[in-house]
PDB file of C-alpha atoms in Angstrom:
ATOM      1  CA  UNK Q   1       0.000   0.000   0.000  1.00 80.00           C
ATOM      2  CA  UNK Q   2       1.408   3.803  -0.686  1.00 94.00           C
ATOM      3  CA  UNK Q   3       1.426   5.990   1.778  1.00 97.00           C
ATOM      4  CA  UNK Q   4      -0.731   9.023   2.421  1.00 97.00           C
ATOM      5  CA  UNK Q   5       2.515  11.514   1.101  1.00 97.00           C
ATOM      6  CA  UNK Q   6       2.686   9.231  -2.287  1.00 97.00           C
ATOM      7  CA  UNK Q   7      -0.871   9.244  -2.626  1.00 97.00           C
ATOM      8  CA  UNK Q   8      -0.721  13.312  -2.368  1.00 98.00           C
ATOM      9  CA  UNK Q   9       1.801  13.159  -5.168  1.00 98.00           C
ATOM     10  CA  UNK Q  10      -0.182  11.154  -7.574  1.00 97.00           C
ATOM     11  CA  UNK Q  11      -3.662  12.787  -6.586  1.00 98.00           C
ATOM     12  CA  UNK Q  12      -2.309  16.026  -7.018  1.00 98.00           C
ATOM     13  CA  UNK Q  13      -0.485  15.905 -10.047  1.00 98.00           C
ATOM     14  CA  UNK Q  14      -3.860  14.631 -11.762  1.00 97.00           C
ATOM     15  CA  UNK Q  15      -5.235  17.422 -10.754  1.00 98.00           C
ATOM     16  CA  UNK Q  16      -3.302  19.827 -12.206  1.00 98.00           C
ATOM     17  CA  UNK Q  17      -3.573  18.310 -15.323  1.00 97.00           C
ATOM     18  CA  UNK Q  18      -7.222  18.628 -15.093  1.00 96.00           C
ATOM     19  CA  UNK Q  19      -7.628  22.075 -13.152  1.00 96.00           C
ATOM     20  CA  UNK Q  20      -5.878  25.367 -14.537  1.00 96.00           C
ATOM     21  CA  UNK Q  21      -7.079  26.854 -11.539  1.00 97.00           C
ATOM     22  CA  UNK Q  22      -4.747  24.785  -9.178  1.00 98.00           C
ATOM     23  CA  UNK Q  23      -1.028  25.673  -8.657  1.00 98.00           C
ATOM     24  CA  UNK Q  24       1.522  23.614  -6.055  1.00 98.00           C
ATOM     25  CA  UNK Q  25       3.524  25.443  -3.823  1.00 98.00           C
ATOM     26  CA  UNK Q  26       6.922  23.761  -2.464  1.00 98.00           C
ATOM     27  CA  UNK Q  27       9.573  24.611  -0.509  1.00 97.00           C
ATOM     28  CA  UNK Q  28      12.301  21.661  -1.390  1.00 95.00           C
ATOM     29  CA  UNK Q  29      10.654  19.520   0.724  1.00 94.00           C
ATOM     30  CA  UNK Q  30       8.371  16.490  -1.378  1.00 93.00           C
ATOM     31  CA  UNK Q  31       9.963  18.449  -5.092  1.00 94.00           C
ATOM     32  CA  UNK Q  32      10.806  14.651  -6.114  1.00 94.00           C
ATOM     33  CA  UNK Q  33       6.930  13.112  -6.134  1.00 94.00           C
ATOM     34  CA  UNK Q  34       6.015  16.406  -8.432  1.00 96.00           C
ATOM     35  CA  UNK Q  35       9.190  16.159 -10.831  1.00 95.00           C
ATOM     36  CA  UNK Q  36       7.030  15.625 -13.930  1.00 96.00           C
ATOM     37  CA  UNK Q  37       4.111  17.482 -13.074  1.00 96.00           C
ATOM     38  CA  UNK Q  38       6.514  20.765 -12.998  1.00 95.00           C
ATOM     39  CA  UNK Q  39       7.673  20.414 -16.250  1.00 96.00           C
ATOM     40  CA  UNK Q  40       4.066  19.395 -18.055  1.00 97.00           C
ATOM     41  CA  UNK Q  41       3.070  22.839 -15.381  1.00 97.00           C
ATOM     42  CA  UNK Q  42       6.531  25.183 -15.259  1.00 96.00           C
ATOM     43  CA  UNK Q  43       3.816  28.421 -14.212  1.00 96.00           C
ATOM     44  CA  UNK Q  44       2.069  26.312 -11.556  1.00 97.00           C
ATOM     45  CA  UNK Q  45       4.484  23.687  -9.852  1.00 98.00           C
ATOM     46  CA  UNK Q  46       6.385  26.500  -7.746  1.00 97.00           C
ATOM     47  CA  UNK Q  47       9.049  25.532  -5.686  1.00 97.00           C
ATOM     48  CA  UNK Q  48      10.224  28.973  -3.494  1.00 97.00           C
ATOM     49  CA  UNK Q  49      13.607  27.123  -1.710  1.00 96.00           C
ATOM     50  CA  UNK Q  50      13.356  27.092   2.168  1.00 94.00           C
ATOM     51  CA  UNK Q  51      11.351  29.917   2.615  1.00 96.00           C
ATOM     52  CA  UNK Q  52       8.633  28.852   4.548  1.00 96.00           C
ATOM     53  CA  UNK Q  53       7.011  32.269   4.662  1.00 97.00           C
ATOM     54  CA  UNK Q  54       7.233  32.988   1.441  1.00 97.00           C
ATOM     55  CA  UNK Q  55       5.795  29.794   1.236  1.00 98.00           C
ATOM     56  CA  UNK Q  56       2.351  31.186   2.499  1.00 98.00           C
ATOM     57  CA  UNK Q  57       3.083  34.725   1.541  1.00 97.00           C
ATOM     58  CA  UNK Q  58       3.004  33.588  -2.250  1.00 97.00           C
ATOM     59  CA  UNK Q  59       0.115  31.099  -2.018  1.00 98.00           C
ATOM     60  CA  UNK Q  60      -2.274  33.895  -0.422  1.00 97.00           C
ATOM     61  CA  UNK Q  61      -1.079  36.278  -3.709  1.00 97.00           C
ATOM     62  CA  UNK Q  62      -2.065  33.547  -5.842  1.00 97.00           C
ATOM     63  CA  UNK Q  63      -5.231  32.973  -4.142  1.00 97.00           C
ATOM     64  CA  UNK Q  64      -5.873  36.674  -4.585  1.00 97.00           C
ATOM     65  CA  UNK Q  65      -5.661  36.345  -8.041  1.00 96.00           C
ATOM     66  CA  UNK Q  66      -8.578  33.505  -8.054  1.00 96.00           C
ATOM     67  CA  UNK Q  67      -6.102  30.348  -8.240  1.00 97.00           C
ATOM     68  CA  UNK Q  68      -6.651  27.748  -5.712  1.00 98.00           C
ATOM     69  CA  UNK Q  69      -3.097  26.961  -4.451  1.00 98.00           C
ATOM     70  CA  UNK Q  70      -1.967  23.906  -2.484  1.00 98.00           C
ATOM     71  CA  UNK Q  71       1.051  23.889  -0.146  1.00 98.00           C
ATOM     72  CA  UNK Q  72       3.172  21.475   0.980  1.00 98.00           C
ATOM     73  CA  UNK Q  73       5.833  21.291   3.228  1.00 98.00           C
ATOM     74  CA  UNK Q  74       6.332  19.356   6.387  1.00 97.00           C
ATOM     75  CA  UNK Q  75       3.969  20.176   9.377  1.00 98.00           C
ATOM     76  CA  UNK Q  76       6.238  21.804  11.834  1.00 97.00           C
ATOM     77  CA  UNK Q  77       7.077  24.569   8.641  1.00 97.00           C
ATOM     78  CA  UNK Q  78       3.713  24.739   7.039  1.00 98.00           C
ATOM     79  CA  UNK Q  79       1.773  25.743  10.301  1.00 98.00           C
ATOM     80  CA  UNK Q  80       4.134  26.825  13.006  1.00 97.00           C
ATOM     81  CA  UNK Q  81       7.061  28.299  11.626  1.00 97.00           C
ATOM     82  CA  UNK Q  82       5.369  30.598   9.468  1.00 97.00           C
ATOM     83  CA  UNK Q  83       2.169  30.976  11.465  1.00 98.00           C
ATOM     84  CA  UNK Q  84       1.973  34.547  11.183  1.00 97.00           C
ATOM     85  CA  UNK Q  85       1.490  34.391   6.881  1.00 97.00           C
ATOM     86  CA  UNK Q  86      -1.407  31.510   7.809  1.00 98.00           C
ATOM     87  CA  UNK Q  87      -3.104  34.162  10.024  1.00 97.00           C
ATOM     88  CA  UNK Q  88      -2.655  37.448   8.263  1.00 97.00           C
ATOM     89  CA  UNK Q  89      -2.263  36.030   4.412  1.00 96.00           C
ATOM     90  CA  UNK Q  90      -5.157  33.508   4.551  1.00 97.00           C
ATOM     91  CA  UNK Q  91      -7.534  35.244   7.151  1.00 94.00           C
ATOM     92  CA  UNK Q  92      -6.627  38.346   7.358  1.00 95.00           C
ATOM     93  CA  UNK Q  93      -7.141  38.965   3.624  1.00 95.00           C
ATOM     94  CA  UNK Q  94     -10.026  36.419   3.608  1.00 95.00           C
ATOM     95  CA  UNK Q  95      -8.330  34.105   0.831  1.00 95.00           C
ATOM     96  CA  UNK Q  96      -8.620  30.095   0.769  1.00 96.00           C
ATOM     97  CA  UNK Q  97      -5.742  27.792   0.150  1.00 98.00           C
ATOM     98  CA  UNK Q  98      -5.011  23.628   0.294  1.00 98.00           C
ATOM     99  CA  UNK Q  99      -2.291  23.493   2.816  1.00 98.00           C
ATOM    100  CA  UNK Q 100      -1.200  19.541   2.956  1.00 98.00           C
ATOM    101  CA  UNK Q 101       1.488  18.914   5.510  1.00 98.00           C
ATOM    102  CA  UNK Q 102       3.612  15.707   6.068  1.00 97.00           C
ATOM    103  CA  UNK Q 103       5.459  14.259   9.605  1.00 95.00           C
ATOM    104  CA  UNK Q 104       2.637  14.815  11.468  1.00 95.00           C
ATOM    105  CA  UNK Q 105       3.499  14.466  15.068  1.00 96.00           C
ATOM    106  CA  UNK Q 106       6.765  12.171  15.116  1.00 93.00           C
ATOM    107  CA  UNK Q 107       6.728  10.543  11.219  1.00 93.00           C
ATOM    108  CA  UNK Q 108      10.153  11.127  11.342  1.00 91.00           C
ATOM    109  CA  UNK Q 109      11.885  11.234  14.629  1.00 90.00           C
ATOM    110  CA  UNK Q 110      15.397  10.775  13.351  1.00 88.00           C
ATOM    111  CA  UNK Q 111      14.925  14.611  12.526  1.00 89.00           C
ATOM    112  CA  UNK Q 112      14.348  15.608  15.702  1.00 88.00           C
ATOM    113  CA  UNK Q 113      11.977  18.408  17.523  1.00 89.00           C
ATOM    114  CA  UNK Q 114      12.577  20.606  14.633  1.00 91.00           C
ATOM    115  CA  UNK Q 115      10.553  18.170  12.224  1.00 92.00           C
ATOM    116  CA  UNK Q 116       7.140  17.541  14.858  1.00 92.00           C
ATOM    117  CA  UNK Q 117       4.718  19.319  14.837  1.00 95.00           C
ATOM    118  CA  UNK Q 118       1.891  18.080  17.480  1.00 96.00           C
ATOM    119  CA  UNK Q 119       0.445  21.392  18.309  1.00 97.00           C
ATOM    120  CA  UNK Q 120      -0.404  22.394  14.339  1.00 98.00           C
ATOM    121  CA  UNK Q 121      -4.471  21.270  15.304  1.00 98.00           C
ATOM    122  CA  UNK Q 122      -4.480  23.355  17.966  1.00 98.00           C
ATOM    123  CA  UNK Q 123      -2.639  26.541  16.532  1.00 98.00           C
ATOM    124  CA  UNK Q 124      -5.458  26.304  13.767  1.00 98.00           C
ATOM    125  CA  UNK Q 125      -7.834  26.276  16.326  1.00 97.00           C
ATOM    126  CA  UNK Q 126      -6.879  30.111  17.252  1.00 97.00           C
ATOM    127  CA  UNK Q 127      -8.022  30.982  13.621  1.00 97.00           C
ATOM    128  CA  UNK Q 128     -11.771  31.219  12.249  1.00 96.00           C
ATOM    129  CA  UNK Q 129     -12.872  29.123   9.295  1.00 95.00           C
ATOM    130  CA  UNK Q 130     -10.259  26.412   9.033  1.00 97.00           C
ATOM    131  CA  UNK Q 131     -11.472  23.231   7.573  1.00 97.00           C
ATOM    132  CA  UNK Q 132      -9.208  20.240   9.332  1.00 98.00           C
ATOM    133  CA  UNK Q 133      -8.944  17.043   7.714  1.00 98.00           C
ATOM    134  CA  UNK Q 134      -7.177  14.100   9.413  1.00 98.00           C
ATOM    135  CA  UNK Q 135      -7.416  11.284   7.206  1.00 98.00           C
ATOM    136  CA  UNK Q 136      -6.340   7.754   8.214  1.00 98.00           C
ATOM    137  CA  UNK Q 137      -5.681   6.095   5.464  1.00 98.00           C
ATOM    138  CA  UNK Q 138      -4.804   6.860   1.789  1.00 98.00           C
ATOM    139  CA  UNK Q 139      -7.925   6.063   0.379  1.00 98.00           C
ATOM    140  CA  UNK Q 140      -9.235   9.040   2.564  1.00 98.00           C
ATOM    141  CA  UNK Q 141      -6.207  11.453   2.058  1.00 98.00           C
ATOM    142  CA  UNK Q 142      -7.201  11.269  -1.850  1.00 98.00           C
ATOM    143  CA  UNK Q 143     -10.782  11.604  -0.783  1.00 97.00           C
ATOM    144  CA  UNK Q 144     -10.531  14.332   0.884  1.00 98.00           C
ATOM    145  CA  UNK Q 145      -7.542  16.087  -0.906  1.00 98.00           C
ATOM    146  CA  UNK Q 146      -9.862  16.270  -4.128  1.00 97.00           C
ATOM    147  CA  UNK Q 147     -12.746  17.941  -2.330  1.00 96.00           C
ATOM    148  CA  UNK Q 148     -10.636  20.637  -0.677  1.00 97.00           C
ATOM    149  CA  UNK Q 149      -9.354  21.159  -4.381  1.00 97.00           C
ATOM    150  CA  UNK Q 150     -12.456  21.786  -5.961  1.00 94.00           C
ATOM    151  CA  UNK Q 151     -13.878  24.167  -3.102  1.00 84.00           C
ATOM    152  CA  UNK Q 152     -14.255  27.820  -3.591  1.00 86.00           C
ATOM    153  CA  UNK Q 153     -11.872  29.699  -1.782  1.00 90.00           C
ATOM    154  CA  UNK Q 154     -12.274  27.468   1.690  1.00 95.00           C
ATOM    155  CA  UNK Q 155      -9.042  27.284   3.921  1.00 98.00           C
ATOM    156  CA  UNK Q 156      -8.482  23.995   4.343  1.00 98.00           C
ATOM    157  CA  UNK Q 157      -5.727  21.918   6.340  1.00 98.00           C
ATOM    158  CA  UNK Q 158      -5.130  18.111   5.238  1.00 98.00           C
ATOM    159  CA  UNK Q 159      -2.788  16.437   7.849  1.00 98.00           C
ATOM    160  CA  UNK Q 160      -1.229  13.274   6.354  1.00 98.00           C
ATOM    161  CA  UNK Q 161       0.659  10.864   8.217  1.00 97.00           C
ATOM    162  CA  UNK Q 162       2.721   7.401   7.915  1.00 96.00           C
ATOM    163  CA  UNK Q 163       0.730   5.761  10.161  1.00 96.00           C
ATOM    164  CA  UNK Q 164      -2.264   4.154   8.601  1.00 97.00           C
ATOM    165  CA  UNK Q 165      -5.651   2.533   9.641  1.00 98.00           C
ATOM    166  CA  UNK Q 166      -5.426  -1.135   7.723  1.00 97.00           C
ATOM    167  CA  UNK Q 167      -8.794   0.024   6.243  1.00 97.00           C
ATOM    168  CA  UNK Q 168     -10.059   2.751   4.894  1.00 97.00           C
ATOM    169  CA  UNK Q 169     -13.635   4.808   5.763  1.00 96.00           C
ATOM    170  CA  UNK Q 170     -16.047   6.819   4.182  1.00 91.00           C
ATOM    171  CA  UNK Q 171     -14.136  10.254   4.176  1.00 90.00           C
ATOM    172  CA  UNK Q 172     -16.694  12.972   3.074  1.00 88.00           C
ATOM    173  CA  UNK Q 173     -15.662  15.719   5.288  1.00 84.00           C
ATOM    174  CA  UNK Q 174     -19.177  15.556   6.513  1.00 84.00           C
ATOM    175  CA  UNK Q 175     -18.662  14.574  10.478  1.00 91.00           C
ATOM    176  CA  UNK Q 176     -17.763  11.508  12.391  1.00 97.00           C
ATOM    177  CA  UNK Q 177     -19.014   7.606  11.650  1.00 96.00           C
ATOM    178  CA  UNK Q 178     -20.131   5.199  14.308  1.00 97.00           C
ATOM    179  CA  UNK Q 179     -17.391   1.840  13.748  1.00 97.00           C
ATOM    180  CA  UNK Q 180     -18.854  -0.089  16.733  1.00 95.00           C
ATOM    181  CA  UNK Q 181     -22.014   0.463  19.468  1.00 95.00           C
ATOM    182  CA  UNK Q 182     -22.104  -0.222  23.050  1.00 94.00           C
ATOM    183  CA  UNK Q 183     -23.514   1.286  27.110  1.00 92.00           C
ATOM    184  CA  UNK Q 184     -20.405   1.538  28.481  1.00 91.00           C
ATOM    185  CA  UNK Q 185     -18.880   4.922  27.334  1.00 94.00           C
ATOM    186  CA  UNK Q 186     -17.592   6.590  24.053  1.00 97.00           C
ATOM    187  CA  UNK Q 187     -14.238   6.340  22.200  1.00 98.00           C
ATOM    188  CA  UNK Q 188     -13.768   9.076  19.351  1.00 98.00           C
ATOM    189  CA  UNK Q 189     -10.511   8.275  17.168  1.00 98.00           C
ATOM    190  CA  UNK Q 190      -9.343  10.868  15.134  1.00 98.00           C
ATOM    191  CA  UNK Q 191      -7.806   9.481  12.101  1.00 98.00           C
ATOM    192  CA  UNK Q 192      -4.940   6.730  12.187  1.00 98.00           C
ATOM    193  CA  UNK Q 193      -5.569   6.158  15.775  1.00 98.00           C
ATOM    194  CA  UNK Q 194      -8.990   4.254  15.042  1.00 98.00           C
ATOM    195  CA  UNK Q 195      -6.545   0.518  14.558  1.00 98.00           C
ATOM    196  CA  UNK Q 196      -5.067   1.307  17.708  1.00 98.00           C
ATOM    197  CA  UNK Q 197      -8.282   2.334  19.552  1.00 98.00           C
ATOM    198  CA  UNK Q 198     -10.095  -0.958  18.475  1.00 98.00           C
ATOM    199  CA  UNK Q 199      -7.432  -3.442  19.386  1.00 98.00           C
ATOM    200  CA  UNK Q 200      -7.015  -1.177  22.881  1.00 98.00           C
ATOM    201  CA  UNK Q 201     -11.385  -1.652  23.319  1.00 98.00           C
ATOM    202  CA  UNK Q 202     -12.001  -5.032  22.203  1.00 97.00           C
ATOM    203  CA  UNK Q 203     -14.314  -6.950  24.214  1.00 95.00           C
ATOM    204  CA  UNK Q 204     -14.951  -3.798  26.278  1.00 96.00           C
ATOM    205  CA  UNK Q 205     -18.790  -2.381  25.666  1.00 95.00           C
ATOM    206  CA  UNK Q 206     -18.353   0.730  24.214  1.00 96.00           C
ATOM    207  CA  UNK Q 207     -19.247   2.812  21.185  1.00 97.00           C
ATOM    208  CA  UNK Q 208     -16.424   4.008  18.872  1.00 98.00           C
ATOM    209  CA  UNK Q 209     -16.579   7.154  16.632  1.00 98.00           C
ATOM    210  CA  UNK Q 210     -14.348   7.883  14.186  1.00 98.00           C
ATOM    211  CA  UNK Q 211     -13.250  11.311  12.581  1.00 98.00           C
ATOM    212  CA  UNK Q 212     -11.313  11.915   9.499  1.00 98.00           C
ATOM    213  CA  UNK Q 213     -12.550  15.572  10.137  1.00 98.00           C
ATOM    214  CA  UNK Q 214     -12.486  17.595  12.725  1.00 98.00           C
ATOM    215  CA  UNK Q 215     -13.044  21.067  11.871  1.00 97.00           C
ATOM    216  CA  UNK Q 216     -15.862  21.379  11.969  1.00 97.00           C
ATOM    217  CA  UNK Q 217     -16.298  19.057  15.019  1.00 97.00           C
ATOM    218  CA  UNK Q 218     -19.475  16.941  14.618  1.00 97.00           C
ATOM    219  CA  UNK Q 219     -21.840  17.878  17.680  1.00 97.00           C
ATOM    220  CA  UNK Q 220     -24.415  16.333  15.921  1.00 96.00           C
ATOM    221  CA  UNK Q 221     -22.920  12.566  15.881  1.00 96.00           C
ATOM    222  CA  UNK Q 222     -21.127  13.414  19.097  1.00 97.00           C
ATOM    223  CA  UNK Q 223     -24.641  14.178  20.756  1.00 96.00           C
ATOM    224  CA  UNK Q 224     -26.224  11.327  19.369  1.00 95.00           C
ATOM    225  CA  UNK Q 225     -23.729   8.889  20.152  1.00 94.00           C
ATOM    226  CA  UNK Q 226     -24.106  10.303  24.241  1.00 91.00           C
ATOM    227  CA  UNK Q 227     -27.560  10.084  24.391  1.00 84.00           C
ATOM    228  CA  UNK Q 228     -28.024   7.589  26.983  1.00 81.00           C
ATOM    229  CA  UNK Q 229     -28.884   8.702  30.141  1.00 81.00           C
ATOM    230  CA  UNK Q 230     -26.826   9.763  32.806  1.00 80.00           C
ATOM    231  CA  UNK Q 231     -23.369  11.343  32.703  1.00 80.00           C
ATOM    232  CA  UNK Q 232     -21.401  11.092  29.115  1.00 93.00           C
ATOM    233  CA  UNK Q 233     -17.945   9.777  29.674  1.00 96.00           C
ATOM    234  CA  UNK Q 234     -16.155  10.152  26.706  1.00 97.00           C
ATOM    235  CA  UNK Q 235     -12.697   9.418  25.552  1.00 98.00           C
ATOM    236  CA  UNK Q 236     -10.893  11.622  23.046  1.00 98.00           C
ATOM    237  CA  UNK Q 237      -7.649   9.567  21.219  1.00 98.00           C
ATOM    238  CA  UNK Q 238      -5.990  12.427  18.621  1.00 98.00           C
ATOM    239  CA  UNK Q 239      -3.170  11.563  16.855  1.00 98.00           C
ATOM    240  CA  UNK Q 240      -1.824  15.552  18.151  1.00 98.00           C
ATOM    241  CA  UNK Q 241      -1.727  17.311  21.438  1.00 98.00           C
ATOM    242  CA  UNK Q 242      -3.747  15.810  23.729  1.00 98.00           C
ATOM    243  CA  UNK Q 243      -7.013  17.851  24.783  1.00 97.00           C
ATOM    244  CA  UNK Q 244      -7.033  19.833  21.672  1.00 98.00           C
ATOM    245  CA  UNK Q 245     -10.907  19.052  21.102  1.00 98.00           C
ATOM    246  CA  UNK Q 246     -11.929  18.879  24.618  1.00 98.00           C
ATOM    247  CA  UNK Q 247     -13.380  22.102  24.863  1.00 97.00           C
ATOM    248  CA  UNK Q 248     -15.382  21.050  21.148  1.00 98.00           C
ATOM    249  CA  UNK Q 249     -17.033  17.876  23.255  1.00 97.00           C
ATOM    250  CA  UNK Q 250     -17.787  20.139  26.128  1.00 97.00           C
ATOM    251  CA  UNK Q 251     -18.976  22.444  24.675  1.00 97.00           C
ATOM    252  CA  UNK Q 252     -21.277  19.935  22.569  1.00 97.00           C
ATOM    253  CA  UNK Q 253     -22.436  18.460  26.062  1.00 96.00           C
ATOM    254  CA  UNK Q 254     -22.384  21.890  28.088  1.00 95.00           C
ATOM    255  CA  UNK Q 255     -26.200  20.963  28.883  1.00 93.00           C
ATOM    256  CA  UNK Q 256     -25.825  17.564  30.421  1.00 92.00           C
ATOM    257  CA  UNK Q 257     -23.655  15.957  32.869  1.00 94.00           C
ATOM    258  CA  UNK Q 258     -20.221  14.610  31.130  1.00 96.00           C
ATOM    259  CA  UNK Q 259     -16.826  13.901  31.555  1.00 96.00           C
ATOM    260  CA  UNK Q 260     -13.853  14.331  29.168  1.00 97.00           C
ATOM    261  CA  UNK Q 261     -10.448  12.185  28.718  1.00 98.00           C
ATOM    262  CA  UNK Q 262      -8.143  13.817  26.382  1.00 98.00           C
ATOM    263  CA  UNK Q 263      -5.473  11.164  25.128  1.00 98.00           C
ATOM    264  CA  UNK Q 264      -2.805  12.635  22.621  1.00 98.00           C
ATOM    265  CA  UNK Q 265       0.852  13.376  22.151  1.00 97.00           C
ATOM    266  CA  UNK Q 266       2.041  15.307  25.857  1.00 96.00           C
ATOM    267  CA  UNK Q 267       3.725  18.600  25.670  1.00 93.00           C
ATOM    268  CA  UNK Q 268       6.897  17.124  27.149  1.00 91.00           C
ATOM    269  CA  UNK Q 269       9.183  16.398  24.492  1.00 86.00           C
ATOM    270  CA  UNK Q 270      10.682  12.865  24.086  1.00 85.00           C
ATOM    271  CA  UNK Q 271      14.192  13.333  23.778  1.00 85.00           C
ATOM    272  CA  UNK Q 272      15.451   9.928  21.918  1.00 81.00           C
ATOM    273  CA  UNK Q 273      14.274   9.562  18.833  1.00 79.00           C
ATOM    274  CA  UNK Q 274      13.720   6.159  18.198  1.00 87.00           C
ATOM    275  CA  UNK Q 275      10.905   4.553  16.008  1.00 90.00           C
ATOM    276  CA  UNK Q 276       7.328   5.875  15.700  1.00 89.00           C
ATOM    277  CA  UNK Q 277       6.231   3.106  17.485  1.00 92.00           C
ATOM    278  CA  UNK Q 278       8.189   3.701  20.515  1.00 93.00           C
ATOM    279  CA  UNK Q 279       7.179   7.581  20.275  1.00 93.00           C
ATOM    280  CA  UNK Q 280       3.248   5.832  20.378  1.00 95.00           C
ATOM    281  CA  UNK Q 281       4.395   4.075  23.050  1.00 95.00           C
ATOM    282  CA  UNK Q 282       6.128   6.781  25.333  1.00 94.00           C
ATOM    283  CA  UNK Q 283       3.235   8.932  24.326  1.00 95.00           C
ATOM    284  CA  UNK Q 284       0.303   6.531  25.828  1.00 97.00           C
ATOM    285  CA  UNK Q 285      -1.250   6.001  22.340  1.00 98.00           C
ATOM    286  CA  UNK Q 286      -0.280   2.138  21.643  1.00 98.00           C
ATOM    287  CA  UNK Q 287      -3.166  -0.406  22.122  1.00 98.00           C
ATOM    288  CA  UNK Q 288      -2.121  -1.766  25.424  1.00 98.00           C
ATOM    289  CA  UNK Q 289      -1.295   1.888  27.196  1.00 98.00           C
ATOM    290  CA  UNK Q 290      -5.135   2.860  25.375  1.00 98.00           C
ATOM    291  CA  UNK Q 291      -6.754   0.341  26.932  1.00 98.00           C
ATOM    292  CA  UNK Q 292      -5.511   1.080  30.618  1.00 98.00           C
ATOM    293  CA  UNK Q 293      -5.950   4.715  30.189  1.00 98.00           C
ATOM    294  CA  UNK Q 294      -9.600   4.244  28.640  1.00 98.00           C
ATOM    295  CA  UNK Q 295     -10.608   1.360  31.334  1.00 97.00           C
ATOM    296  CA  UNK Q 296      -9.402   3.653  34.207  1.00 97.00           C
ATOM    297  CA  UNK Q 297     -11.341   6.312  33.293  1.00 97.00           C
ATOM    298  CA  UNK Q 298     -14.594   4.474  32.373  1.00 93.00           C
ATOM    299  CA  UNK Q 299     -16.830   3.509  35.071  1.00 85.00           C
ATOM    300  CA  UNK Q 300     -16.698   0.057  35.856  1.00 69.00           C
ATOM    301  CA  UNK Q 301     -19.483  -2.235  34.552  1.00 60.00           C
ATOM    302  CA  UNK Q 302     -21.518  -4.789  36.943  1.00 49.00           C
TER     303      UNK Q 302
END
């Protein structure tokens, strides 16, 4: 199977041979998946060198002009580094743009703090109107990175990752999806943390949502899916900082009784950069860690 990065390549060079109005921004980083599309598309495969606010700067120009640009760099210099272009450049001047990062939170470790990026989600959240897309598999990144394409002039995010789901969902970008029912409390899994999420809740009696969106946060599903009486417990896993969408399923439940565990990647930085897998695993998010975090927070059954 590709991964979600490859799958960005191949999706979005098909689109530019089928959409004038699209143009790629680069800088360096991912130039090799696009090196035919920039020369069938010289004007609109633009690579700016590592100038990450340029990066932006140029994209919200373009976007001025009625293009629909998509930018790509890694997470930690699409969001944060030049975070001040994203604000003023995109909202400020009330432009839309793709941006598609890669790394996600620890993709690649061997590059150290400068390469993760797990508080992009919640940097986002400080700006109005962002569309976030977290898909967990390819199948959804392409999904969803040809619907942010053909929007108006929406500001969409599309976080891909390395780690994948083994299957892939329906990804709409219309709200969450109920993978499993049960009485016993509520799991939402944001993106490739559903596989992990299963394994950690199997044979437990709970109902698992799934979101390969999450701006806008579902309240709809989210409210439907804690309808039983009672308090809500509910159990956020995000594949970012943890408790970035806490205050969304509060606020969804402000009129009943509930209670919120935010699982996700800890502010304290791991230090030794080993595999992904060990970062999941000094972060709490591997299936066994899950499942003793979610059972000691969920009420015990009779």
């Amino acid at each position: 199977m590709d991964t979600m990065r490859e799958r960005f390549a191949t999706t979005v060079s098909r689109l530019l041979d089928e959409d004038r109005r699209l143009a790629l921004l680069l800088a360096e980083i991912g130039r090799d998946g696009f090196r035919k599309a920039e020369r069938r598309h010289p004007d609109r495969v633009i690579n700016v060198g590592i100038r990450e606010q340029l990066l932006v700067g140029a994209a919200g120009g373009l976007a001025l002009t009625g293009m629909r640009p998509i930018v790509h760099t890694f997470a930690s210099f699409l969001v944060e580094r030049p975070f001040e272009q994203v604000k003023l450049d995109f909202g400020h001047q009330g432009t839309g743009a793709v941006l598609v990062s890669a790394g996600a939170s620890y993709d690649w470790p061997a590059g150290g703090h400068t390469h993760m990026a797990p508080g992009d989600v919640a940097l986002l959240d400080t700006l109005d109107g962002w569309t976030v897309h977290v898909p967990g598999h390819p199948d959804e990144a392409e999904a969803l990175l040809r619907q942010a394409a053909a929007a108006g002039d929406d500001r969409v995010y599309v976080r891909l990752s390395l780690q994948s789901n083994r299957l892939a969902r329906t990804a709409d970008g219309e709200g969450f999806q109920t993978v499993r029912e049960g009485t016993g409390g509520l799991v939402l899994a944001v993106g490739p943390m559903l596989d992990n999420v299963l394994e950690a809740v199997e044979g437990l009696d709970v109902t698992v949502l799934y979101a390969a969106t999450v701006r806008p946060f579902d309240q709809r599903a989210l409210r439907a899916a804690a309808s039983s009486p009672g308090v809500a417990d509910v159990v956020l896993v995000e594949p970012y900082l943890a408790g970035t969408s806490v205050a969304a399923v509060s606020e969804t439940l402000l009129d009943r009784p509930h209670r919120v565990l935010g699982l996700g990647v800890a502010k304290r930085e791991l230090r030794r950069y080993g595999s992904m897998e060990e970062h999941l695993a000094g972060q709490g998010l591997d299936p066994r860690s899950l499942r003793e975090r979610i059972t000691g927070f969920l009420p015990a059954r009779p």
